[in-house]
Tab-separated table of C-alpha atoms and ligand atoms in Angstrom:
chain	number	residue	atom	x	y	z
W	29	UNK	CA	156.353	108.762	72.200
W	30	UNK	CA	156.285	106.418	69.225
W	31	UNK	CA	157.452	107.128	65.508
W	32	UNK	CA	155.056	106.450	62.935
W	33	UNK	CA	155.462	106.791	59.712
W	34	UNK	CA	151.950	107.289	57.380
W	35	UNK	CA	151.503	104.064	54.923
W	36	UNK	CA	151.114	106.661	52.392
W	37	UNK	CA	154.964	106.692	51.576
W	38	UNK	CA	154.449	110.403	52.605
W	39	UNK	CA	157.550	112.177	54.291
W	40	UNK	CA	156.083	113.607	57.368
W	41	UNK	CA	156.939	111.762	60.238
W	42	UNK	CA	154.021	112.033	62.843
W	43	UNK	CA	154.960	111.813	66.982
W	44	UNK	CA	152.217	109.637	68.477
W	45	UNK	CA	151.836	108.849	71.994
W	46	UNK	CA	151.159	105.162	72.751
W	47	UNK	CA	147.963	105.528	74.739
W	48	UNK	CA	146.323	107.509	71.403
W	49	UNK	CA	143.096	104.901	71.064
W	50	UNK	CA	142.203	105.817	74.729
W	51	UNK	CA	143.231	109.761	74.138
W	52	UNK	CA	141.035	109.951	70.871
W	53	UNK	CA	137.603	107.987	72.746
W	54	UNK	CA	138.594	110.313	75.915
W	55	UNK	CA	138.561	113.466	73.606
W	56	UNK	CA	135.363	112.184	71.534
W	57	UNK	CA	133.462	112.032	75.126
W	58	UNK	CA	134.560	115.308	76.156
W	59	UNK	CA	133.433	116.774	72.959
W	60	UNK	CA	130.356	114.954	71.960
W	61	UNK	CA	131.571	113.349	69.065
W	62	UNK	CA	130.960	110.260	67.194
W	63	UNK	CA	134.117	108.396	64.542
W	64	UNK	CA	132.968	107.011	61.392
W	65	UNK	CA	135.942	105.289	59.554
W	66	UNK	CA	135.337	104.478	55.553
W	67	UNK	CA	136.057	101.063	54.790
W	68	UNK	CA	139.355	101.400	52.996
W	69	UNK	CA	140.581	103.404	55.668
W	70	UNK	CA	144.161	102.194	57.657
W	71	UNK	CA	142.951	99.287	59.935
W	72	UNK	CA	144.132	101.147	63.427
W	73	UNK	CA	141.375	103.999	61.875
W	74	UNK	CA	138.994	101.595	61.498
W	75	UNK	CA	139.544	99.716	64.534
W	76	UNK	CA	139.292	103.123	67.002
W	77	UNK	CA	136.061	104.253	64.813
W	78	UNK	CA	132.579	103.830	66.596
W	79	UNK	CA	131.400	102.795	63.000
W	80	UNK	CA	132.601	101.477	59.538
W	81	UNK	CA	130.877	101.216	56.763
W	82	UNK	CA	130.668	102.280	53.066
W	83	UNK	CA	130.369	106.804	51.617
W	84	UNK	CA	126.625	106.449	51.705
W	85	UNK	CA	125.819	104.184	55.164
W	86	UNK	CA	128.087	106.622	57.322
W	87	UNK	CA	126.264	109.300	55.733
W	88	UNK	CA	123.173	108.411	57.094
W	89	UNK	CA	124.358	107.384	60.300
W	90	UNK	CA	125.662	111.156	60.740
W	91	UNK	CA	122.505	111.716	60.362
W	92	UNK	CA	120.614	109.760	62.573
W	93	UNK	CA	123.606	110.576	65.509
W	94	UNK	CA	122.918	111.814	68.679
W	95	UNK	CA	126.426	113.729	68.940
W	96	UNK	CA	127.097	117.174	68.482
W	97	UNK	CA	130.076	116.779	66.462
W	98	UNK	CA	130.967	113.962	63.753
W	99	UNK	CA	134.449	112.964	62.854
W	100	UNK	CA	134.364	111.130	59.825
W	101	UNK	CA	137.717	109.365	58.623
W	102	UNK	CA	137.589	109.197	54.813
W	103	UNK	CA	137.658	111.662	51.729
W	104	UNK	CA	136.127	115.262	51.751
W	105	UNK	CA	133.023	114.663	49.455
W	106	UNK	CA	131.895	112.289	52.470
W	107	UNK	CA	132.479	114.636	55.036
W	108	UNK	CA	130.746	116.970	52.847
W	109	UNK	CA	127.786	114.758	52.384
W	110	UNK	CA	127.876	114.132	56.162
W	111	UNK	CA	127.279	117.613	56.434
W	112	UNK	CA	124.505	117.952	53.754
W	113	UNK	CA	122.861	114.964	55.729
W	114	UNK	CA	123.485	116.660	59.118
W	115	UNK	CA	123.394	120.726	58.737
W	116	UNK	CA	123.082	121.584	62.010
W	117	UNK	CA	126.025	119.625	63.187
W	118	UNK	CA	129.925	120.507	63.219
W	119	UNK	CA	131.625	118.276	60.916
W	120	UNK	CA	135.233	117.600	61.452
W	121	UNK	CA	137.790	115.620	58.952
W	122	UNK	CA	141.472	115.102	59.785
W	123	UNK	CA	142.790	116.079	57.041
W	124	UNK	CA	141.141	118.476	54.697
W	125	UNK	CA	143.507	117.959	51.793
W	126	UNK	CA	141.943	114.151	51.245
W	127	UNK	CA	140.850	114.415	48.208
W	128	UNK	CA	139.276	111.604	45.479
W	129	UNK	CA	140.136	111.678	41.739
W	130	UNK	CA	136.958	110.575	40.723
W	131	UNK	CA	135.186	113.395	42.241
W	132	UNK	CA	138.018	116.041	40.370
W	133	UNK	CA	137.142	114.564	37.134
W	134	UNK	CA	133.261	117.347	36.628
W	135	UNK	CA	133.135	120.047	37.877
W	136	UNK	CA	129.402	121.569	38.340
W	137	UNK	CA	130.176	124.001	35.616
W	138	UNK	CA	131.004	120.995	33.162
W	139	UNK	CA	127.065	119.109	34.305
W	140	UNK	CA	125.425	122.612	33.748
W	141	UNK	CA	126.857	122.686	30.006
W	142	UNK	CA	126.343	118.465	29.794
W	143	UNK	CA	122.416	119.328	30.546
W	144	UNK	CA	122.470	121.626	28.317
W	145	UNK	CA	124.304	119.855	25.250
W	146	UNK	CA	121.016	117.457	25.919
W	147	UNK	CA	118.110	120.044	26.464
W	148	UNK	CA	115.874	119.486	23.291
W	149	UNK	CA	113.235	122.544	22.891
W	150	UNK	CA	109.594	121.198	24.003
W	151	UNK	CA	111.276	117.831	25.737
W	152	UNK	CA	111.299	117.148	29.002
W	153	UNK	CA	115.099	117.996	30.280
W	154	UNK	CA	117.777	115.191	30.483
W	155	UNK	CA	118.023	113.579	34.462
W	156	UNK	CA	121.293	113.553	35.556
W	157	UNK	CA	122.372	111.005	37.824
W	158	UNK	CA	125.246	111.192	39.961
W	159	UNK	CA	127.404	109.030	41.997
W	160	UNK	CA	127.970	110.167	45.601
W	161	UNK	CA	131.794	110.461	44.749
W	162	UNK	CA	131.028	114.031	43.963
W	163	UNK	CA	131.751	117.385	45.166
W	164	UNK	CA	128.453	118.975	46.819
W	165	UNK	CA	128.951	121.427	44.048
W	166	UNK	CA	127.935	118.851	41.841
W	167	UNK	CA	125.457	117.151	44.258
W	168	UNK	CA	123.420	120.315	43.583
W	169	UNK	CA	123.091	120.684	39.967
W	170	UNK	CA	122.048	116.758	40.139
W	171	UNK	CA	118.524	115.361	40.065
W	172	UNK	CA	119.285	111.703	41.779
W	173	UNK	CA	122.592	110.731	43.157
W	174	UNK	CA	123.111	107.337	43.392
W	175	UNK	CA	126.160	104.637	44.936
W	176	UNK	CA	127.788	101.458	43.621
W	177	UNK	CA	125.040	99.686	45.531
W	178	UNK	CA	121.912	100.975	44.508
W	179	UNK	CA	122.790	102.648	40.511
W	180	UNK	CA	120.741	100.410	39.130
W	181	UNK	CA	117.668	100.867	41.204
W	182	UNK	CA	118.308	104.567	40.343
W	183	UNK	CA	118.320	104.684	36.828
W	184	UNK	CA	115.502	102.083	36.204
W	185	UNK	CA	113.484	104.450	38.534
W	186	UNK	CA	113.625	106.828	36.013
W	187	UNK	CA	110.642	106.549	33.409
W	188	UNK	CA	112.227	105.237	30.084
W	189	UNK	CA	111.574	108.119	28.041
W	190	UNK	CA	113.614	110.824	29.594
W	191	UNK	CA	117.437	111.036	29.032
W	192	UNK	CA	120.056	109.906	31.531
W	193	UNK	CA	123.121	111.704	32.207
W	194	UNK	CA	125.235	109.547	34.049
W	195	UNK	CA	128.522	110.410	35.851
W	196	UNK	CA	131.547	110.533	36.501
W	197	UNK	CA	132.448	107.383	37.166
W	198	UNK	CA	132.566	105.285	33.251
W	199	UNK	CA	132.589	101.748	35.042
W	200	UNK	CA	129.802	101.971	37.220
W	201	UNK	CA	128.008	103.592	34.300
W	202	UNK	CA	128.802	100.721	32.236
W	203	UNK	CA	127.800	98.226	34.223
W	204	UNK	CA	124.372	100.489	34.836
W	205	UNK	CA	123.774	100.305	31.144
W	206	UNK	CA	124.618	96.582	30.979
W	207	UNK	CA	122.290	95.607	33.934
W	208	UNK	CA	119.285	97.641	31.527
W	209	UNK	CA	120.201	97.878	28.822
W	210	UNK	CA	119.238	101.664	28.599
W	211	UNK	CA	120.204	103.187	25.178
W	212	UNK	CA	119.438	106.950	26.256
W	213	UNK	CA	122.022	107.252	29.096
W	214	UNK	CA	125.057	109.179	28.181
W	215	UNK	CA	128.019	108.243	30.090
W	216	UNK	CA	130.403	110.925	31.649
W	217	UNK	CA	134.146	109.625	31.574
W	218	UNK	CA	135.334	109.990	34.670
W	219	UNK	CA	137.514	107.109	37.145
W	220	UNK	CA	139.310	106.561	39.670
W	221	UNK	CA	142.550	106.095	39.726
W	222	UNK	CA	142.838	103.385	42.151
W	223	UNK	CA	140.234	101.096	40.259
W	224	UNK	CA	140.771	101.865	36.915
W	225	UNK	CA	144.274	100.287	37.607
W	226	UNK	CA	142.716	96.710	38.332
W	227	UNK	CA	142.318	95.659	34.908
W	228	UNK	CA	141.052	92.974	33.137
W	229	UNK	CA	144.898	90.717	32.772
W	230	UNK	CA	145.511	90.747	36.648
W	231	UNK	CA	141.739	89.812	36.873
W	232	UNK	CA	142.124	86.855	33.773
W	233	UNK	CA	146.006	86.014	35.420
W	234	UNK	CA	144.067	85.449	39.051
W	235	UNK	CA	140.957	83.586	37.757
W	236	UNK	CA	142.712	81.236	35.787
W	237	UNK	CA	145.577	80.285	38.916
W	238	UNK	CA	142.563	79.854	41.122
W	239	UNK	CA	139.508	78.593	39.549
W	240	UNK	CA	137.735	77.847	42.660
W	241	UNK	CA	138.009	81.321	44.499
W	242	UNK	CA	134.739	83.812	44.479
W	243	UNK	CA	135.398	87.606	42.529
W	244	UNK	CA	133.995	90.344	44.662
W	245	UNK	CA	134.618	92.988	42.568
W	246	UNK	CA	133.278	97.172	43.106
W	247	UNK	CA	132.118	98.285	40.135
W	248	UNK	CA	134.424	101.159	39.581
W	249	UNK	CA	137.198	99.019	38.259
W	250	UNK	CA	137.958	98.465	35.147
W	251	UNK	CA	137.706	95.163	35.337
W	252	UNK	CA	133.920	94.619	36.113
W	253	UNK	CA	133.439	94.648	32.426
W	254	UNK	CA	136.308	91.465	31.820
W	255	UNK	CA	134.316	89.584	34.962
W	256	UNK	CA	131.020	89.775	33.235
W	257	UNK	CA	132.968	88.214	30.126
W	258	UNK	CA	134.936	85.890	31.998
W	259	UNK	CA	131.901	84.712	33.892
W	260	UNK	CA	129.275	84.503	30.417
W	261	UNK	CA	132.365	82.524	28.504
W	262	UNK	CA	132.374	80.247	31.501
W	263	UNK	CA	136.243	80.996	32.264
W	264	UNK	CA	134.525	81.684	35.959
W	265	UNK	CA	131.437	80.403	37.022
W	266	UNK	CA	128.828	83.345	37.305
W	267	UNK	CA	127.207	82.426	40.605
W	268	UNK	CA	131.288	83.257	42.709
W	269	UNK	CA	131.199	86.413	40.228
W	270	UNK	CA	129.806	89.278	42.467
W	271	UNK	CA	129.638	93.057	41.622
W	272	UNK	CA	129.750	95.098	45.209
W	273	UNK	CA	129.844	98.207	46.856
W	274	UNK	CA	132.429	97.772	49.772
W	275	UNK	CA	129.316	97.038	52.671
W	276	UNK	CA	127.943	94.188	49.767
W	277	UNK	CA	130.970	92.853	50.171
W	278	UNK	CA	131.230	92.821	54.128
W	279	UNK	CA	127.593	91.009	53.925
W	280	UNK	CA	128.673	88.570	51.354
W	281	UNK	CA	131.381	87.867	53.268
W	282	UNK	CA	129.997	86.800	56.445
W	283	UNK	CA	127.506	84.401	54.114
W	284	UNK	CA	130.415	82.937	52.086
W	285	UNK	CA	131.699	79.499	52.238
W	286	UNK	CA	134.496	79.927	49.512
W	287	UNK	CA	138.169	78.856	50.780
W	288	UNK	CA	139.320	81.863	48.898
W	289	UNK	CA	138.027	85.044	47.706
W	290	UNK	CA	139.435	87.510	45.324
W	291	UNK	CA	138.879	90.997	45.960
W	292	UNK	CA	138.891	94.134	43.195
W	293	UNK	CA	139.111	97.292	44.799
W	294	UNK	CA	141.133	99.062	46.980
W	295	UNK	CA	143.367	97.178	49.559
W	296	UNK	CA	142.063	99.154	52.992
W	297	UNK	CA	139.068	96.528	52.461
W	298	UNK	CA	141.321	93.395	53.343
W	299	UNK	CA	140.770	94.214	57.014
W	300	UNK	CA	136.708	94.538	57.336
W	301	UNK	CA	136.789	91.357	55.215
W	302	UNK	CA	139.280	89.693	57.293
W	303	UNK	CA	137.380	90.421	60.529
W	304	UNK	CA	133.881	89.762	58.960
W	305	UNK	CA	135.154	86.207	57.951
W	306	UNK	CA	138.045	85.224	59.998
W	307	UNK	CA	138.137	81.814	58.047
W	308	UNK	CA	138.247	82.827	54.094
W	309	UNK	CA	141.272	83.721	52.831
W	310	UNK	CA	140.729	87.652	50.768
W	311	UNK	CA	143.832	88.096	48.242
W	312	UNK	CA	143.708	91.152	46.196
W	313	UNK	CA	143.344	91.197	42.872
W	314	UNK	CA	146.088	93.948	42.446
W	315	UNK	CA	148.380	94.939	46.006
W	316	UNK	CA	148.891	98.144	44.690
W	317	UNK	CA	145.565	99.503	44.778
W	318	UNK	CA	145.879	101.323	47.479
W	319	UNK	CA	144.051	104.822	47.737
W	320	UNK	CA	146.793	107.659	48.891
W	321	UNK	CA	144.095	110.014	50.345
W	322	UNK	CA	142.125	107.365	52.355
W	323	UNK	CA	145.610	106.933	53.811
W	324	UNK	CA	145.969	110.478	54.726
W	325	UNK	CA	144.045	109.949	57.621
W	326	UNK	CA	145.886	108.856	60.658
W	327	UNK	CA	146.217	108.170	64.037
W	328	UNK	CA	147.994	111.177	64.727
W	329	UNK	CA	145.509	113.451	62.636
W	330	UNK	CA	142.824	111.968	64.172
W	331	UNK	CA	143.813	112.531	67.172
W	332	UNK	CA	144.942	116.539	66.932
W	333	UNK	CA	141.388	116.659	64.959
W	334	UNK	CA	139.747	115.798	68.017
W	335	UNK	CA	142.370	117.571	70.584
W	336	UNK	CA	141.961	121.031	68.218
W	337	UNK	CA	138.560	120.994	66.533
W	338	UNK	CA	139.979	120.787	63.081
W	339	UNK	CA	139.135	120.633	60.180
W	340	UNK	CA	135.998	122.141	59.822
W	341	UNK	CA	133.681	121.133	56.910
W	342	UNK	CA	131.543	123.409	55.312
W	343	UNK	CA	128.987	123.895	52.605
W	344	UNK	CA	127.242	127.045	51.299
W	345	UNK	CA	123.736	127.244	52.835
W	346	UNK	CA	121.959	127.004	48.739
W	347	UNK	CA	124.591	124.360	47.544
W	348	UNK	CA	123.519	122.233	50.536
W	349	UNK	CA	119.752	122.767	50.255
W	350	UNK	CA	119.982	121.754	46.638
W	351	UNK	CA	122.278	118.721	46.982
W	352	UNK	CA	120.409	117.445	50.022
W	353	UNK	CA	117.304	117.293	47.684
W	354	UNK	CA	119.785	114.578	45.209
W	355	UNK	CA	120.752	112.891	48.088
W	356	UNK	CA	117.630	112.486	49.776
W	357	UNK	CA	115.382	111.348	46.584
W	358	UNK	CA	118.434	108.994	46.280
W	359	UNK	CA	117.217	107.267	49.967
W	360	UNK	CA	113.921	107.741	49.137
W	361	UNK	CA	114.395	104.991	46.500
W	362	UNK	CA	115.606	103.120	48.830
W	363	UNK	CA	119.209	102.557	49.789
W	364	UNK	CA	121.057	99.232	51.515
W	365	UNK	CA	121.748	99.727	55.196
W	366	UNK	CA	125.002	100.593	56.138
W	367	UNK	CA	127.531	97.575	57.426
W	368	UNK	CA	128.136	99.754	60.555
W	369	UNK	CA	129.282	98.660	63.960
M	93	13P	P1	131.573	102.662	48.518
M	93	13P	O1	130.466	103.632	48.468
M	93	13P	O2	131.230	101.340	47.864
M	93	13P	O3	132.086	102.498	49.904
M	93	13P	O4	132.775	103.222	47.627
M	93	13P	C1	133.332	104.464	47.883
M	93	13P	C2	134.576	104.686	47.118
M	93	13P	O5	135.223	105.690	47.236
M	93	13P	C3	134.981	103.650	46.174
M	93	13P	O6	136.241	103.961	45.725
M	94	SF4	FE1	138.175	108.334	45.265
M	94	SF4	FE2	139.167	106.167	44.136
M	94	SF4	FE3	140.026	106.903	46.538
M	94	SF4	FE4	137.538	105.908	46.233
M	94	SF4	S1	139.468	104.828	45.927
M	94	SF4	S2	138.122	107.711	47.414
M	94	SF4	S3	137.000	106.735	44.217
M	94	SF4	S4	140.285	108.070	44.632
């Protein structure tokens, strides 16, 4: 047996047996099941996964599996939305306390009292739009969800008289607002943790030391707004400024010619990129954006998921029906395909 110890800096030491990759496909046979690894997740996750992609692509391809059972290596609103997507199918996660901060910062009890802070007597009600980071709690008191890739499309599909209630996350709002410039769209104040610690100096410090590089940048940090200035005061040109979700930035990759690339989000995404464009050269914007409960999934979790048909995910019949409705007006407005393998 080998000692690994998780990236996460957590103290658990986990025992892993040396032939796990061929263990975990051997177990996914036996039990009809298919792995779908999150782009940020560790790269030996991603690498044993039958698919990668971004929260919204591997959603769909749950969906559109022919397995029994899906595994799905990430945090537990995906799972949950994997669910949503695919009711009649066990969904499995390896380790049910991977959580996301965005999706802790509203509650469904805090968007029932939002909509009603904007219900005006003899109006049409407020729409509230939310990003998939969200609990399915949350998902069902939500008219259109939406992800970094297609928010825009979302909003400006709604007709410009009625209210927007946007949430949780405040950067991807932003740059929602900014793209329309939309004054009746209230913005809830939520982030994550991860990206709202890529600010707008390590951005400025990077930019300036390597004027030549392209930006991808996912709109949750906190330094999309700073690119947008950066690129419109000509500090870096605006065609190598790109806001995208973590697939845009797999497909922009493999189009690229830059030398160099930037990249603002979370570290895990260095490896796709990597093996999308084995020539560029992907240096993070900040190394310590790395996302502790992506990292809570590893080999040897994945591997006792598998072995012991755990952990079960599971959503109340109703909250399901009515968070399946967000989800699926969301597609029907037409959503990227998934960067899947
Ligand atoms: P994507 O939907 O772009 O993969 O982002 C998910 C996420 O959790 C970003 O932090
Ligand atoms: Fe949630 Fe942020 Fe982690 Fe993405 S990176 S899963 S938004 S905590």
């Amino acid at each position: 047996m080998t000692q690994t110890t998780p990236t996460d800096g957590a103290m658990s030491v986990d025992l892993l047996p040396p032939d796990w990759g061929e263990r975990v496909r051997a177990l996914a046979d036996e039990r009809d099941a298919v792995i779908l690894a999150h782009n940020y997740q560790l790269p030996e996750i991603q690498d044993i996964a039958h698919h990668t992609g971004d929260s919204l692509g591997l959603s769909r391809l749950a969906a559109q599996a022919e397995q029994s059972t899906i595994v799905f290596c990430g945090v537990h609103f995906m799972a949950e939305t994997a669910k949503i997507l695919s009711y009649d199918k066990t969904v499995l996660i390896p380790d049910a306390d991977a959580g996301c901060s965005l999706a802790d910062t509203v509650t469904a009890e805090q968007v029932r009292a939002w909509k009603a802070e904007y219900t005006v007597d003899g109006e049409p009600p407020p729409v509230v739009v939310s990003y998939v980071n969200t609990t399915a709690a949350v998902k069902a008191e939500t008219d259109i969800c939406c992800t970094s890739s297609n928010a825009v499309d979302v909003v400006a599909s709604i007709p410009e008289d009625r209210t927007v209630l946007f949430g949780p996350d405040q950067f991807l709002g932003a740059h929602v607002q900014r793209q329309l410039n939309r004054e009746n769209m209230h913005i809830w104040l939520g982030e994550c943790h991860v990206h709202a610690g890529i600010n707008g100096d390590d951005l400025r410090r990077h930019v300036e030391a390597e004027p030549d590089a392209e930006l991808f940048i996912h709109p949750e940090c906190g330094c999309a707004t700073s690119a947008l200035y950066l690129a419109s005061a000509g500090v870096v040109p605006e065609e190598r400024t790109k806001i995208l979700s973590t697939s845009g930035m797999v497909d922009r990759a493999r189009r690229t010619d830059a030398k160099r690339v930037l990249v603002a989000t979370e570290t895990g995404m260095l490896h796709p990129l990597a093996k999308a464009a084995p020539a560029t050269e992907f240096v993070p914007v900040n190394r310590a954006a790395v996302c502790k409960y992506m990292k809570m999934i590893t080999p040897a979790k994945l591997l006792r998921s598998l072995r012991d048909g755990v952990s079960e995910v599971d959503v109340p019949p109703d909250v399901a029906d009515r968070a399946r409705a967000s989800v699926e007006r969301m597609i029907a407005i037409g959503t990227p395909s998934p960067t899947a393998e």
